[in-house]
């Protein structure tokens, strides 16, 4: 039997909730995490029509990209679509889960899905986040060094870019005197002890701290585990906003625009003036990505594909790059496929469906 919390926990391995922006409201918004999953419906937005679709298809869990609730609800009387969606979901025992900016910020997330649709190569995060890394230092008897490292690696410590099981260790002498009610693994009460120890250092992502410290304490032979954590300012290449990659070959600007329109199934593209240059390096950001323009320019992108650009913001291209505004819905709609593919790797005992409801509130005449 698969429970809702089994699904949400699995989603949070890909996109931990700690990676969401402060204004966001990702996570389980409606529903009991201990309920059995009968079916999952994946959508970009959760609307009344999507809840009805879930009812008709026998799904009791909706996974959306955009949270239906951003701000606190003081009343639930159906005065707006947000309240009506929540009421309808509760009435029909349907849970609603959202994976939003946390899914934007990870390798393999929303922006990497756009890059996949455009068949970009050498894809990486456009704007890596800072202050998400920590360094763990601990001390362990030499003969237990590898056992401790293996336990830390198992829960994700020691990952640096594409390199796993990274650590530093140096041998030295540890000293201590057990007192009071201590039950020492080595030594005797009231006597000074010297032990040949490794000082072990590993890097971890901040959201992994609890799991890694738990693994350390479980594997460590000492009654009292000596360790300390320090914050690092290093960029975390695997976490951040936007993505950037390369086309297989350089193409003419109009050829790229037609390619973009075809591959993303667009009715139109708003863009800045063409510059008469070839296109190869492409930066992307699902949704409102204007804040990444300077990063795209600095990294040599020929074109920046995003959405929600205002009139005056188009001038910021300053003939250095082509901005392509393809629409918010259009830039993120393939997130449904991303979620389905991720869940399908793990779960096969219930239906995982893609919503057929077009939730785009913007129409073109």
Short mmCIF file of C-alpha atoms in Angstrom, two decimals:
data_model
loop_
_atom_site.label_atom_id
_atom_site.label_comp_id
_atom_site.label_asym_id
_atom_site.label_seq_id
_atom_site.Cartn_x
_atom_site.Cartn_y
_atom_site.Cartn_z
CA UNK A 1 0.00 0.00 0.00
CA UNK A 2 1.38 3.40 -1.02
CA UNK A 3 0.52 6.38 1.16
CA UNK A 4 0.40 10.03 0.13
CA UNK A 5 3.44 10.71 2.30
CA UNK A 6 5.37 8.06 0.36
CA UNK A 7 4.77 10.08 -2.80
CA UNK A 8 5.54 13.45 -1.24
CA UNK A 9 8.69 12.16 0.44
CA UNK A 10 9.87 10.80 -2.89
CA UNK A 11 9.13 14.12 -4.62
CA UNK A 12 11.17 15.89 -1.96
CA UNK A 13 14.21 13.76 -2.72
CA UNK A 14 14.26 15.43 -6.13
CA UNK A 15 13.21 18.87 -4.86
CA UNK A 16 13.60 19.36 -1.08
CA UNK A 17 11.14 21.88 0.37
CA UNK A 18 14.05 23.75 1.97
CA UNK A 19 15.05 24.91 -1.53
CA UNK A 20 11.85 26.89 -2.12
CA UNK A 21 11.86 30.68 -2.03
CA UNK A 22 10.68 32.40 1.15
CA UNK A 23 7.45 33.60 -0.48
CA UNK A 24 6.52 30.13 -1.75
CA UNK A 25 4.12 27.53 -0.36
CA UNK A 26 5.30 24.22 -1.76
CA UNK A 27 4.38 20.97 -0.01
CA UNK A 28 1.17 19.19 0.95
CA UNK A 29 -1.46 21.93 0.94
CA UNK A 30 -4.63 19.84 1.31
CA UNK A 31 -5.02 16.27 2.51
CA UNK A 32 -4.00 13.61 5.00
CA UNK A 33 -0.47 12.30 4.36
CA UNK A 34 -1.43 8.90 5.78
CA UNK A 35 -4.17 8.23 3.22
CA UNK A 36 -3.65 5.48 0.66
CA UNK A 37 -2.96 6.67 -2.88
CA UNK A 38 -5.55 5.56 -5.43
CA UNK A 39 -4.23 7.61 -8.34
CA UNK A 40 -2.13 10.70 -9.07
CA UNK A 41 -3.03 13.53 -11.43
CA UNK A 42 -0.17 15.83 -12.50
CA UNK A 43 -0.91 19.39 -13.50
CA UNK A 44 0.66 22.82 -13.83
CA UNK A 45 -2.12 24.61 -11.93
CA UNK A 46 -4.80 23.28 -9.63
CA UNK A 47 -8.18 24.68 -10.69
CA UNK A 48 -11.75 23.58 -10.13
CA UNK A 49 -11.68 21.85 -13.52
CA UNK A 50 -8.56 19.93 -12.52
CA UNK A 51 -10.15 18.78 -9.24
CA UNK A 52 -13.18 17.61 -11.23
CA UNK A 53 -10.84 15.76 -13.60
CA UNK A 54 -9.24 14.05 -10.59
CA UNK A 55 -12.68 13.00 -9.33
CA UNK A 56 -13.69 11.58 -12.72
CA UNK A 57 -10.40 9.72 -13.19
CA UNK A 58 -10.34 8.22 -9.69
CA UNK A 59 -7.27 10.11 -8.52
CA UNK A 60 -7.11 11.25 -4.89
CA UNK A 61 -3.79 13.10 -5.15
CA UNK A 62 -3.10 16.11 -7.36
CA UNK A 63 0.51 17.15 -7.83
CA UNK A 64 0.76 20.67 -9.19
CA UNK A 65 3.68 22.94 -9.97
CA UNK A 66 1.96 26.11 -8.78
CA UNK A 67 0.57 26.11 -5.21
CA UNK A 68 -3.15 26.84 -5.10
CA UNK A 69 -2.63 28.67 -1.78
CA UNK A 70 0.07 31.33 -1.61
CA UNK A 71 -1.33 33.48 1.18
CA UNK A 72 -3.10 32.52 4.38
CA UNK A 73 -6.80 31.76 4.07
CA UNK A 74 -8.86 33.45 6.78
CA UNK A 75 -12.20 32.15 5.54
CA UNK A 76 -13.43 29.30 3.35
CA UNK A 77 -16.75 30.40 1.90
CA UNK A 78 -16.08 29.97 -1.81
CA UNK A 79 -15.81 33.65 -2.67
CA UNK A 80 -12.89 33.07 -5.08
CA UNK A 81 -11.41 30.24 -7.12
CA UNK A 82 -8.75 29.46 -4.51
CA UNK A 83 -11.32 28.85 -1.80
CA UNK A 84 -13.57 26.91 -4.16
CA UNK A 85 -10.72 24.61 -5.20
CA UNK A 86 -9.79 23.88 -1.59
CA UNK A 87 -13.43 23.26 -0.61
CA UNK A 88 -14.01 20.96 -3.58
CA UNK A 89 -10.83 19.00 -2.87
CA UNK A 90 -11.66 18.54 0.83
CA UNK A 91 -15.25 17.51 0.07
CA UNK A 92 -14.01 14.80 -2.28
CA UNK A 93 -11.05 13.59 -0.18
CA UNK A 94 -8.50 14.77 -2.73
CA UNK A 95 -5.06 15.84 -1.58
CA UNK A 96 -3.18 18.68 -3.28
CA UNK A 97 0.60 18.85 -3.30
CA UNK A 98 2.77 21.52 -4.94
CA UNK A 99 6.41 21.40 -6.00
CA UNK A 100 7.20 24.93 -7.12
CA UNK A 101 10.38 27.00 -6.75
CA UNK A 102 12.07 24.02 -5.12
CA UNK A 103 11.50 22.12 -8.39
CA UNK A 104 12.78 25.14 -10.34
CA UNK A 105 16.06 25.11 -8.43
CA UNK A 106 17.35 21.58 -8.97
CA UNK A 107 19.29 19.81 -11.67
CA UNK A 108 16.70 17.72 -13.49
CA UNK A 109 13.94 20.17 -12.56
CA UNK A 110 11.72 22.54 -14.52
CA UNK A 111 14.46 24.40 -16.37
CA UNK A 112 16.27 21.20 -17.29
CA UNK A 113 13.00 19.96 -18.78
CA UNK A 114 12.90 23.04 -21.02
CA UNK A 115 16.52 22.37 -21.99
CA UNK A 116 15.57 18.78 -22.79
CA UNK A 117 12.70 19.94 -25.01
CA UNK A 118 15.16 22.14 -26.91
CA UNK A 119 17.74 19.31 -26.96
CA UNK A 120 20.43 21.49 -25.39
CA UNK A 121 23.81 19.96 -24.56
CA UNK A 122 26.19 20.64 -21.65
CA UNK A 123 23.32 21.96 -19.54
CA UNK A 124 24.08 23.53 -16.18
CA UNK A 125 22.46 25.84 -13.64
CA UNK A 126 22.48 29.45 -14.85
CA UNK A 127 22.66 31.13 -11.42
CA UNK A 128 23.97 28.76 -8.72
CA UNK A 129 22.84 29.52 -5.19
CA UNK A 130 25.22 30.45 -2.39
CA UNK A 131 25.17 29.65 1.33
CA UNK A 132 23.60 26.22 0.84
CA UNK A 133 26.73 24.22 1.64
CA UNK A 134 28.16 23.20 4.99
CA UNK A 135 31.33 21.45 6.11
CA UNK A 136 31.17 18.70 8.69
CA UNK A 137 34.27 17.92 10.73
CA UNK A 138 34.33 14.92 13.04
CA UNK A 139 36.88 12.77 14.85
CA UNK A 140 36.92 8.96 14.89
CA UNK A 141 39.31 6.14 15.79
CA UNK A 142 41.43 5.30 12.76
CA UNK A 143 40.07 1.77 12.46
CA UNK A 144 36.50 3.17 12.20
CA UNK A 145 37.33 5.87 9.64
CA UNK A 146 36.04 4.12 6.53
CA UNK A 147 32.91 2.86 8.29
CA UNK A 148 32.00 6.43 9.25
CA UNK A 149 32.73 7.74 5.75
CA UNK A 150 30.61 5.02 4.15
CA UNK A 151 27.71 5.91 6.46
CA UNK A 152 28.02 9.61 5.58
CA UNK A 153 28.29 8.91 1.85
CA UNK A 154 25.19 6.72 1.99
CA UNK A 155 23.03 9.71 2.99
CA UNK A 156 24.56 12.19 0.55
CA UNK A 157 27.63 13.72 2.18
CA UNK A 158 30.78 14.22 0.14
CA UNK A 159 29.17 15.26 -3.15
CA UNK A 160 31.10 17.97 -5.02
CA UNK A 161 29.72 18.59 -8.50
CA UNK A 162 29.92 15.34 -10.46
CA UNK A 163 32.26 13.79 -7.88
CA UNK A 164 30.96 11.54 -5.10
CA UNK A 165 32.55 10.23 -1.89
CA UNK A 166 34.78 13.29 -1.50
CA UNK A 167 36.47 13.77 1.87
CA UNK A 168 39.61 14.94 3.58
CA UNK A 169 41.19 13.20 6.53
CA UNK A 170 44.32 13.64 8.58
CA UNK A 171 45.65 11.47 11.37
CA UNK A 172 46.28 12.78 14.86
CA UNK A 173 45.88 12.13 18.57
CA UNK A 174 42.61 12.60 20.41
CA UNK A 175 42.55 12.98 24.20
CA UNK A 176 39.76 12.71 26.78
CA UNK A 177 38.97 11.72 30.38
CA UNK A 178 35.65 9.93 31.05
CA UNK A 179 33.89 11.28 34.15
CA UNK A 180 30.61 10.95 36.05
CA UNK A 181 28.19 8.49 34.46
CA UNK A 182 30.16 8.13 31.24
CA UNK A 183 30.26 4.69 29.61
CA UNK A 184 33.34 5.02 27.41
CA UNK A 185 33.89 2.87 24.34
CA UNK A 186 37.64 3.29 24.92
CA UNK A 187 39.33 4.04 28.24
CA UNK A 188 38.22 4.01 31.88
CA UNK A 189 36.48 6.44 34.23
CA UNK A 190 38.73 9.07 35.73
CA UNK A 191 41.72 8.23 33.55
CA UNK A 192 43.20 10.31 30.73
CA UNK A 193 43.13 8.50 27.41
CA UNK A 194 44.91 9.03 24.10
CA UNK A 195 43.50 7.59 20.86
CA UNK A 196 44.92 7.51 17.36
CA UNK A 197 42.13 9.26 15.39
CA UNK A 198 41.22 10.59 11.98
CA UNK A 199 39.93 14.12 11.62
CA UNK A 200 37.38 13.70 8.81
CA UNK A 201 35.94 16.56 6.75
CA UNK A 202 33.06 16.30 4.25
CA UNK A 203 30.83 18.79 2.46
CA UNK A 204 27.04 18.52 2.61
CA UNK A 205 24.02 20.46 1.42
CA UNK A 206 22.26 22.33 4.22
CA UNK A 207 18.99 20.41 3.81
CA UNK A 208 20.88 17.14 4.39
CA UNK A 209 22.12 18.14 7.83
CA UNK A 210 19.62 16.17 9.93
CA UNK A 211 20.03 12.92 7.98
CA UNK A 212 23.82 13.17 7.92
CA UNK A 213 24.19 13.92 11.63
CA UNK A 214 21.82 11.05 12.42
CA UNK A 215 23.93 8.69 10.29
CA UNK A 216 27.13 9.95 11.94
CA UNK A 217 25.82 9.35 15.46
CA UNK A 218 24.42 5.94 14.59
CA UNK A 219 27.67 4.69 13.02
CA UNK A 220 30.12 6.32 15.44
CA UNK A 221 31.50 4.08 18.22
CA UNK A 222 31.81 6.87 20.79
CA UNK A 223 29.15 7.64 23.40
CA UNK A 224 29.67 11.37 22.79
CA UNK A 225 30.38 12.21 19.16
CA UNK A 226 32.66 15.20 18.66
CA UNK A 227 31.83 17.18 15.54
CA UNK A 228 31.22 20.69 14.29
CA UNK A 229 29.52 22.28 11.30
CA UNK A 230 30.51 25.45 9.49
CA UNK A 231 28.68 27.37 6.77
CA UNK A 232 30.35 27.76 3.38
CA UNK A 233 29.87 30.61 0.92
CA UNK A 234 30.77 28.49 -2.11
CA UNK A 235 28.32 28.33 -5.00
CA UNK A 236 26.36 25.10 -5.17
CA UNK A 237 26.46 24.18 -8.85
CA UNK A 238 23.58 21.69 -8.52
CA UNK A 239 21.12 24.17 -7.01
CA UNK A 240 19.98 27.50 -8.44
CA UNK A 241 17.88 29.40 -10.93
CA UNK A 242 17.59 28.93 -14.68
CA UNK A 243 19.69 26.75 -16.96
CA UNK A 244 22.09 27.28 -19.84
CA UNK A 245 23.29 24.95 -22.58
CA UNK A 246 24.26 24.64 -26.24
CA UNK A 247 22.52 23.69 -29.44
CA UNK A 248 24.27 20.97 -31.45
CA UNK A 249 25.11 23.52 -34.16
CA UNK A 250 24.88 27.25 -34.69
CA UNK A 251 21.72 28.37 -36.47
CA UNK A 252 20.30 31.55 -37.94
CA UNK A 253 18.15 33.64 -35.60
CA UNK A 254 14.93 33.09 -37.53
CA UNK A 255 15.70 29.37 -37.75
CA UNK A 256 16.03 29.25 -33.98
CA UNK A 257 12.79 31.16 -33.44
CA UNK A 258 10.93 28.71 -35.64
CA UNK A 259 12.60 25.80 -33.85
CA UNK A 260 11.64 27.25 -30.47
CA UNK A 261 8.05 27.72 -31.62
CA UNK A 262 7.81 24.16 -32.91
CA UNK A 263 9.49 22.39 -30.01
CA UNK A 264 7.61 24.29 -27.29
CA UNK A 265 4.31 24.25 -29.23
CA UNK A 266 3.92 28.04 -29.16
CA UNK A 267 1.34 30.21 -30.85
CA UNK A 268 3.65 33.25 -30.72
CA UNK A 269 6.92 34.57 -29.33
CA UNK A 270 7.55 38.08 -28.06
CA UNK A 271 11.19 38.91 -28.66
CA UNK A 272 13.70 41.75 -28.82
CA UNK A 273 15.20 42.87 -32.16
CA UNK A 274 17.30 40.32 -34.02
CA UNK A 275 21.04 41.03 -33.98
CA UNK A 276 22.20 39.35 -37.19
CA UNK A 277 24.25 36.78 -35.28
CA UNK A 278 24.28 33.01 -35.12
CA UNK A 279 22.58 31.25 -32.21
CA UNK A 280 24.15 28.40 -30.25
CA UNK A 281 24.24 29.11 -26.49
CA UNK A 282 20.75 29.26 -25.01
CA UNK A 283 19.69 30.32 -21.50
CA UNK A 284 16.26 29.34 -20.20
CA UNK A 285 14.07 29.98 -17.19
CA UNK A 286 10.51 28.77 -16.74
CA UNK A 287 8.11 31.46 -15.60
CA UNK A 288 9.25 34.98 -14.74
CA UNK A 289 13.00 34.87 -15.32
CA UNK A 290 13.90 38.49 -15.99
CA UNK A 291 16.11 38.60 -12.90
CA UNK A 292 18.51 36.22 -14.68
CA UNK A 293 19.16 38.37 -17.74
CA UNK A 294 22.57 39.61 -16.61
CA UNK A 295 23.64 36.06 -15.77
CA UNK A 296 22.64 34.95 -19.27
CA UNK A 297 24.60 37.81 -20.84
CA UNK A 298 27.62 37.27 -18.60
CA UNK A 299 27.78 33.58 -19.56
CA UNK A 300 27.65 34.36 -23.26
CA UNK A 301 24.12 33.25 -24.09
CA UNK A 302 22.94 34.27 -27.55
CA UNK A 303 19.29 34.05 -26.55
CA UNK A 304 17.32 33.98 -23.29
CA UNK A 305 14.06 32.03 -23.28
CA UNK A 306 11.71 32.92 -20.43
CA UNK A 307 8.36 34.60 -19.71
CA UNK A 308 6.48 37.48 -18.08
CA UNK A 309 8.61 40.28 -19.50
CA UNK A 310 7.24 43.81 -19.15
CA UNK A 311 7.55 46.36 -21.94
CA UNK A 312 10.41 48.42 -20.52
CA UNK A 313 12.35 45.32 -19.45
CA UNK A 314 12.88 44.34 -23.08
CA UNK A 315 15.20 47.37 -23.44
CA UNK A 316 17.59 45.73 -20.95
CA UNK A 317 18.78 43.38 -23.69
CA UNK A 318 20.78 46.37 -25.04
CA UNK A 319 21.62 44.52 -28.28
CA UNK A 320 23.70 41.99 -26.35
CA UNK A 321 21.20 39.13 -26.41
CA UNK A 322 17.80 38.19 -27.81
CA UNK A 323 15.08 37.89 -25.18
CA UNK A 324 12.30 35.46 -26.09
CA UNK A 325 9.16 35.70 -23.96
CA UNK A 326 7.18 32.55 -24.71
CA UNK A 327 4.54 32.87 -21.98
CA UNK A 328 4.41 31.61 -18.41
CA UNK A 329 2.14 28.64 -19.04
CA UNK A 330 3.95 27.71 -22.24
CA UNK A 331 7.35 27.73 -20.53
CA UNK A 332 6.27 25.46 -17.67
CA UNK A 333 3.54 23.21 -19.06
CA UNK A 334 5.99 20.35 -19.65
CA UNK A 335 6.54 20.19 -15.90
CA UNK A 336 3.60 17.76 -15.94
CA UNK A 337 5.68 15.34 -18.02
CA UNK A 338 8.66 15.87 -15.72
CA UNK A 339 6.68 14.90 -12.61
CA UNK A 340 5.13 11.88 -14.33
CA UNK A 341 8.50 10.58 -15.51
CA UNK A 342 10.00 10.99 -12.05
CA UNK A 343 7.14 9.23 -10.24
CA UNK A 344 7.00 6.44 -12.83
CA UNK A 345 10.56 5.44 -11.96
CA UNK A 346 9.42 4.45 -8.46
CA UNK A 347 5.69 3.69 -8.45
CA UNK A 348 3.69 1.32 -10.65
CA UNK A 349 0.79 0.13 -8.47
CA UNK A 350 -1.57 3.01 -9.32
CA UNK A 351 -2.34 5.35 -12.21
CA UNK A 352 -0.14 8.41 -12.73
CA UNK A 353 -1.99 10.65 -15.16
CA UNK A 354 -1.28 13.89 -16.99
CA UNK A 355 -4.04 16.46 -16.67
CA UNK A 356 -5.73 17.23 -19.97
CA UNK A 357 -7.09 20.55 -18.68
CA UNK A 358 -5.53 23.63 -20.25
CA UNK A 359 -5.19 25.88 -17.21
CA UNK A 360 -3.62 28.79 -19.10
CA UNK A 361 -5.53 31.95 -18.05
CA UNK A 362 -3.99 33.90 -20.95
CA UNK A 363 -5.71 33.61 -24.31
CA UNK A 364 -4.63 34.98 -27.71
CA UNK A 365 -7.11 36.37 -30.24
#
